[in-house]
Amino acid sequence: MELRHLRYFAAVAETCHFGRAAEALHMAQPALSHAVRQLEGELGVVLLTRTTRQVRLTPAGEFFLAEARRVLEGVDNGVRAVRRISDGRMGLARIGFTGTAAFSHLPQLARTLQHRLPQVELEVHADLLTPAQCAGLRSGTLDLGLLRPPVPGEGLAVRVIESEPLVLAVPADHRLAVEPIVATADLRTEGFIAYAGKDSVVNDAVLRSCRTAGFAPRREHEAASTAVLLALVAGGLGIGVVPASARSLPLGGVVFRDLAGAECVQLALAWHREHASPLVGAVLEVLEDVFPTRSTAEVTR
């Protein structure tokens, strides 16, 4: 039994007319009649009763039609799914997010992917520093990363999508909370709450900003994430210098202020060129519309 036999039988059964079925199948009526007889011969049953005036399904034919439809539908669904996977329109996209990017960029990213690529499932890996994301991209446990350059090592493509300033986070009752803009030099006597990771891009940018202002920051506490860092600020344990996207995490007791003289940090999409699949390409194409490239060209490491 071949798949074409099921299609031929279903066409005849649904029209109850060999001529119309043959026309729909773009084949000669005698060839169609012969194929259906072959199917009946293989099954050893009569599926259709034929007279000069009409064609009817037998009880066995009615049952077999339902089964044939189920099989044909399954095959058609499989063909469509394979083509969607090949085109990058179906599958699992594992994306890493650094710090506040999960709050500032994930909602729009997820909403857009759901609309443009509804059969792509999103697996989120949040609060991953850049080195951890790079390791995941190289090992194949991540497909894409939303991280902060520079990217250590080689083999990764980086597309910068945003450059955001560092801002100051202070307790609501802090002396600097009343200032609309604070100079980095005004922080020389403050105790800092920093990110715990030794390879934090933000920590490095804060250190450079403070050194440019003529002092070294006094680190009093460390936090594993921006949310924890802001909670410690709210508790009066120190001040924090964080990316501007941290404003998307409003927390009672914390006031954000613009910070003059501080560096900016970049946010970028990264992927492994050799591991890039059609799915990664499709997601990148969609994300280019959402987060246009801010650099003049992709950076390859």
Short mmCIF file of C-alpha atoms in Angstrom, two decimals:
data_model
loop_
_atom_site.label_atom_id
_atom_site.label_comp_id
_atom_site.label_asym_id
_atom_site.label_seq_id
_atom_site.Cartn_x
_atom_site.Cartn_y
_atom_site.Cartn_z
CA MET A 1 0.00 0.00 0.00
CA GLU A 2 1.36 3.41 -0.96
CA LEU A 3 0.44 6.83 0.32
CA ARG A 4 -0.95 7.76 -3.08
CA HIS A 5 -3.52 4.97 -2.79
CA LEU A 6 -4.91 6.62 0.34
CA ARG A 7 -5.10 9.98 -1.40
CA TYR A 8 -6.84 8.46 -4.42
CA PHE A 9 -9.36 6.60 -2.28
CA ALA A 10 -10.08 9.65 -0.12
CA ALA A 11 -10.69 11.79 -3.21
CA VAL A 12 -13.18 9.30 -4.62
CA ALA A 13 -14.87 8.70 -1.24
CA GLU A 14 -15.33 12.42 -0.61
CA THR A 15 -16.83 13.11 -4.04
CA CYS A 16 -18.51 9.72 -4.60
CA HIS A 17 -17.64 10.27 -8.25
CA PHE A 18 -14.63 8.83 -10.09
CA GLY A 19 -14.74 11.46 -12.82
CA ARG A 20 -14.71 14.46 -10.51
CA ALA A 21 -12.07 12.83 -8.29
CA ALA A 22 -9.83 12.12 -11.30
CA GLU A 23 -10.18 15.72 -12.45
CA ALA A 24 -9.24 17.03 -8.97
CA LEU A 25 -6.23 14.70 -8.89
CA HIS A 26 -5.18 15.66 -12.44
CA MET A 27 -5.14 12.05 -13.61
CA ALA A 28 -7.06 9.82 -16.00
CA GLN A 29 -10.22 8.19 -14.66
CA PRO A 30 -9.23 4.63 -15.72
CA ALA A 31 -5.93 4.96 -13.84
CA LEU A 32 -7.78 6.16 -10.75
CA SER A 33 -10.27 3.26 -10.94
CA HIS A 34 -7.40 0.79 -11.30
CA ALA A 35 -5.56 2.25 -8.28
CA VAL A 36 -8.66 1.99 -6.06
CA ARG A 37 -9.20 -1.62 -7.16
CA GLN A 38 -5.58 -2.34 -6.28
CA LEU A 39 -6.17 -0.94 -2.79
CA GLU A 40 -9.30 -3.04 -2.33
CA GLY A 41 -7.43 -6.10 -3.54
CA GLU A 42 -4.63 -5.54 -1.05
CA LEU A 43 -7.07 -5.04 1.81
CA GLY A 44 -9.27 -7.91 0.71
CA VAL A 45 -12.44 -5.86 1.20
CA VAL A 46 -14.84 -3.80 -0.89
CA LEU A 47 -14.56 -0.12 0.01
CA LEU A 48 -16.90 1.29 -2.63
CA THR A 49 -20.01 -0.08 -4.30
CA ARG A 50 -20.26 1.05 -7.90
CA THR A 51 -23.23 1.23 -10.22
CA THR A 52 -23.72 3.08 -13.47
CA ARG A 53 -25.46 5.85 -11.53
CA GLN A 54 -23.65 6.21 -8.24
CA VAL A 55 -20.70 5.33 -6.03
CA ARG A 56 -21.23 4.63 -2.32
CA LEU A 57 -19.02 3.79 0.61
CA THR A 58 -19.46 0.43 2.25
CA PRO A 59 -19.31 0.25 6.07
CA ALA A 60 -15.69 -0.87 5.71
CA GLY A 61 -15.12 2.06 3.34
CA GLU A 62 -16.54 4.56 5.83
CA PHE A 63 -14.21 3.30 8.52
CA PHE A 64 -11.21 3.24 6.20
CA LEU A 65 -11.93 6.79 5.01
CA ALA A 66 -11.67 8.08 8.59
CA GLU A 67 -8.38 6.22 9.04
CA ALA A 68 -7.04 7.44 5.71
CA ARG A 69 -7.88 11.04 6.61
CA ARG A 70 -6.06 10.65 9.92
CA VAL A 71 -2.96 9.23 8.25
CA LEU A 72 -2.94 11.85 5.49
CA GLU A 73 -3.41 14.66 7.97
CA GLY A 74 -0.52 13.36 10.05
CA VAL A 75 1.74 13.17 7.01
CA ASP A 76 0.75 16.66 5.84
CA ASN A 77 1.35 18.08 9.32
CA GLY A 78 4.73 16.39 9.42
CA VAL A 79 5.71 17.84 6.05
CA ARG A 80 4.67 21.33 7.10
CA ALA A 81 6.52 21.02 10.41
CA VAL A 82 9.73 19.83 8.74
CA ARG A 83 9.59 22.75 6.34
CA ARG A 84 9.00 25.21 9.18
CA ILE A 85 11.98 23.77 11.08
CA SER A 86 14.12 23.99 7.95
CA ASP A 87 13.05 27.62 7.44
CA GLY A 88 13.70 28.46 11.11
CA ARG A 89 10.02 29.07 11.83
CA MET A 90 9.62 26.29 14.38
CA GLY A 91 11.71 25.00 17.27
CA LEU A 92 13.20 26.00 20.61
CA ALA A 93 15.20 29.23 20.99
CA ARG A 94 17.35 29.31 24.13
CA ILE A 95 18.25 32.90 24.93
CA GLY A 96 20.42 34.19 27.75
CA PHE A 97 19.83 37.58 29.36
CA THR A 98 22.23 39.61 31.42
CA GLY A 99 21.06 41.53 34.48
CA THR A 100 18.35 44.07 33.76
CA ALA A 101 17.95 43.01 30.10
CA ALA A 102 15.37 40.44 31.19
CA PHE A 103 13.22 43.28 32.54
CA SER A 104 13.91 45.95 29.94
CA HIS A 105 14.02 43.87 26.74
CA LEU A 106 12.47 40.45 27.36
CA PRO A 107 8.80 41.59 27.31
CA GLN A 108 9.06 43.19 23.86
CA LEU A 109 11.26 40.39 22.55
CA ALA A 110 8.86 37.67 23.71
CA ARG A 111 5.80 39.50 22.41
CA THR A 112 7.34 40.06 18.99
CA LEU A 113 8.56 36.48 18.61
CA GLN A 114 5.15 35.16 19.60
CA HIS A 115 3.55 37.32 16.91
CA ARG A 116 6.09 36.82 14.12
CA LEU A 117 7.23 33.26 14.89
CA PRO A 118 4.35 31.70 16.83
CA GLN A 119 5.75 28.18 16.61
CA VAL A 120 9.11 29.11 18.09
CA GLU A 121 9.26 28.30 21.79
CA LEU A 122 11.32 30.64 23.96
CA GLU A 123 13.52 29.28 26.75
CA VAL A 124 14.82 32.10 28.97
CA HIS A 125 18.08 31.96 30.92
CA ALA A 126 18.16 35.11 33.04
CA ASP A 127 20.79 36.81 35.19
CA LEU A 128 23.74 35.41 33.26
CA LEU A 129 26.91 37.48 33.11
CA THR A 130 28.66 37.85 29.75
CA PRO A 131 31.31 35.12 30.37
CA ALA A 132 28.62 32.59 31.32
CA GLN A 133 26.61 33.40 28.21
CA CYS A 134 29.69 33.11 26.00
CA ALA A 135 30.41 29.70 27.49
CA GLY A 136 26.81 28.65 26.81
CA LEU A 137 26.97 29.85 23.20
CA ARG A 138 30.19 27.93 22.62
CA SER A 139 28.96 24.73 24.28
CA GLY A 140 25.63 24.85 22.46
CA THR A 141 23.45 25.22 25.57
CA LEU A 142 22.44 28.71 24.40
CA ASP A 143 21.38 29.79 20.92
CA LEU A 144 21.47 33.54 21.48
CA GLY A 145 22.67 35.84 24.21
CA LEU A 146 21.66 39.34 25.22
CA LEU A 147 24.88 40.40 26.90
CA ARG A 148 27.27 43.26 27.53
CA PRO A 149 30.46 43.47 25.45
CA PRO A 150 33.37 43.05 25.38
CA VAL A 151 33.06 39.38 24.60
CA PRO A 152 35.96 37.18 25.75
CA GLY A 153 37.37 34.56 23.42
CA GLU A 154 36.69 33.94 19.75
CA GLY A 155 34.08 32.43 17.46
CA LEU A 156 31.15 34.63 18.44
CA ALA A 157 29.34 37.28 16.41
CA VAL A 158 28.17 40.35 18.32
CA ARG A 159 25.52 42.84 17.22
CA VAL A 160 25.33 45.94 19.42
CA ILE A 161 21.73 47.06 19.89
CA GLU A 162 21.99 49.66 22.61
CA SER A 163 24.39 51.87 24.54
CA GLU A 164 22.99 52.90 27.91
CA PRO A 165 24.41 55.21 30.55
CA LEU A 166 25.17 54.23 34.09
CA VAL A 167 22.87 55.80 36.68
CA LEU A 168 23.01 56.20 40.42
CA ALA A 169 20.72 54.28 42.78
CA VAL A 170 20.52 55.68 46.32
CA PRO A 171 18.25 55.21 49.33
CA ALA A 172 15.28 57.60 49.27
CA ASP A 173 16.59 59.39 52.38
CA HIS A 174 20.15 59.75 51.05
CA ARG A 175 21.69 63.22 50.78
CA LEU A 176 22.07 62.85 47.01
CA ALA A 177 18.44 61.81 46.47
CA VAL A 178 17.39 65.47 46.16
CA GLU A 179 19.88 66.18 43.35
CA PRO A 180 18.51 65.79 39.79
CA ILE A 181 22.01 65.05 38.45
CA VAL A 182 24.96 63.78 40.49
CA ALA A 183 28.62 64.06 39.52
CA THR A 184 30.63 60.87 39.75
CA ALA A 185 33.20 62.71 41.87
CA ASP A 186 30.51 63.25 44.54
CA LEU A 187 30.56 59.51 45.27
CA ARG A 188 34.14 59.36 46.58
CA THR A 189 33.04 59.05 50.22
CA GLU A 190 30.22 56.57 49.57
CA GLY A 191 30.17 52.85 50.20
CA PHE A 192 29.37 50.95 46.98
CA ILE A 193 27.24 47.86 46.45
CA ALA A 194 28.76 46.05 43.45
CA TYR A 195 27.92 42.99 41.39
CA ALA A 196 29.34 39.78 42.80
CA GLY A 197 30.77 38.45 39.52
CA LYS A 198 34.48 39.10 39.11
CA ASP A 199 34.02 39.52 35.34
CA SER A 200 31.13 41.99 35.55
CA VAL A 201 31.23 44.48 32.66
CA VAL A 202 29.25 46.96 34.76
CA ASN A 203 31.71 46.70 37.66
CA ASP A 204 34.56 47.43 35.27
CA ALA A 205 32.75 50.45 33.83
CA VAL A 206 32.00 51.77 37.32
CA LEU A 207 35.65 51.34 38.33
CA ARG A 208 36.87 53.22 35.26
CA SER A 209 34.33 56.01 35.81
CA CYS A 210 35.43 56.47 39.42
CA ARG A 211 39.13 56.43 38.54
CA THR A 212 38.52 59.06 35.89
CA ALA A 213 36.86 61.15 38.63
CA GLY A 214 39.97 60.75 40.77
CA PHE A 215 39.12 58.02 43.28
CA ALA A 216 38.70 54.29 43.71
CA PRO A 217 35.22 53.09 44.75
CA ARG A 218 34.95 51.63 48.22
CA ARG A 219 33.13 48.32 47.82
CA GLU A 220 31.19 47.38 50.96
CA HIS A 221 28.72 44.78 49.72
CA GLU A 222 28.19 42.51 46.71
CA ALA A 223 24.97 41.36 45.06
CA ALA A 224 24.35 38.44 42.73
CA SER A 225 21.77 40.35 40.67
CA THR A 226 20.43 43.84 40.06
CA ALA A 227 17.28 43.06 42.02
CA VAL A 228 19.33 42.09 45.07
CA LEU A 229 21.63 45.08 44.60
CA LEU A 230 18.67 47.47 44.64
CA ALA A 231 17.20 45.73 47.68
CA LEU A 232 20.47 46.36 49.54
CA VAL A 233 20.36 50.00 48.45
CA ALA A 234 16.81 50.27 49.74
CA GLY A 235 18.04 48.84 53.03
CA GLY A 236 20.53 51.68 53.37
CA LEU A 237 23.64 49.49 53.02
CA GLY A 238 25.21 51.62 50.32
CA ILE A 239 24.76 53.16 46.89
CA GLY A 240 24.73 51.43 43.54
CA VAL A 241 25.80 52.41 40.05
CA VAL A 242 23.76 50.42 37.57
CA PRO A 243 22.71 50.47 33.90
CA ALA A 244 19.86 52.88 33.15
CA SER A 245 17.60 49.92 32.35
CA ALA A 246 17.52 49.21 36.10
CA ARG A 247 14.85 51.92 36.23
CA SER A 248 12.51 49.23 34.94
CA LEU A 249 12.73 47.61 38.40
CA PRO A 250 11.00 50.22 40.58
CA LEU A 251 11.55 49.47 44.25
CA GLY A 252 10.23 51.40 47.19
CA GLY A 253 12.98 53.22 49.03
CA VAL A 254 15.27 53.51 45.99
CA VAL A 255 15.77 56.69 43.98
CA PHE A 256 17.53 56.79 40.59
CA ARG A 257 19.54 59.80 39.53
CA ASP A 258 21.46 60.62 36.35
CA LEU A 259 25.20 60.34 36.87
CA ALA A 260 27.43 62.90 35.15
CA GLY A 261 30.87 61.71 34.13
CA ALA A 262 29.99 58.01 34.14
CA GLU A 263 30.64 55.65 31.25
CA CYS A 264 28.02 53.94 29.13
CA VAL A 265 27.69 50.17 28.81
CA GLN A 266 26.60 48.41 25.65
CA LEU A 267 23.97 45.74 25.22
CA ALA A 268 24.38 43.31 22.34
CA LEU A 269 22.99 40.19 20.74
CA ALA A 270 25.56 37.42 20.42
CA TRP A 271 25.58 34.02 18.75
CA HIS A 272 28.06 31.40 17.62
CA ARG A 273 28.60 31.61 13.88
CA GLU A 274 29.37 27.92 13.42
CA HIS A 275 26.40 26.85 15.53
CA ALA A 276 23.93 29.24 13.90
CA SER A 277 20.87 27.32 12.67
CA PRO A 278 18.02 28.48 10.42
CA LEU A 279 16.10 29.08 13.66
CA VAL A 280 18.78 31.44 14.97
CA GLY A 281 18.79 33.25 11.63
CA ALA A 282 15.02 33.67 11.68
CA VAL A 283 15.04 34.97 15.26
CA LEU A 284 17.86 37.40 14.47
CA GLU A 285 15.93 38.70 11.47
CA VAL A 286 12.91 39.39 13.66
CA LEU A 287 15.00 40.96 16.42
CA GLU A 288 16.71 43.28 13.94
CA ASP A 289 13.31 44.93 13.46
CA VAL A 290 12.78 45.16 17.23
CA PHE A 291 16.30 46.15 18.24
CA PRO A 292 18.07 47.72 15.24
CA THR A 293 21.83 47.43 15.08
CA ARG A 294 23.46 50.44 16.71
CA SER A 295 27.01 49.75 15.54
CA THR A 296 28.14 50.27 11.98
CA ALA A 297 28.89 46.57 11.57
CA GLU A 298 28.74 43.28 13.37
CA VAL A 299 31.76 42.55 15.52
CA THR A 300 33.24 39.07 15.25
CA ARG A 301 35.47 37.64 17.95
#
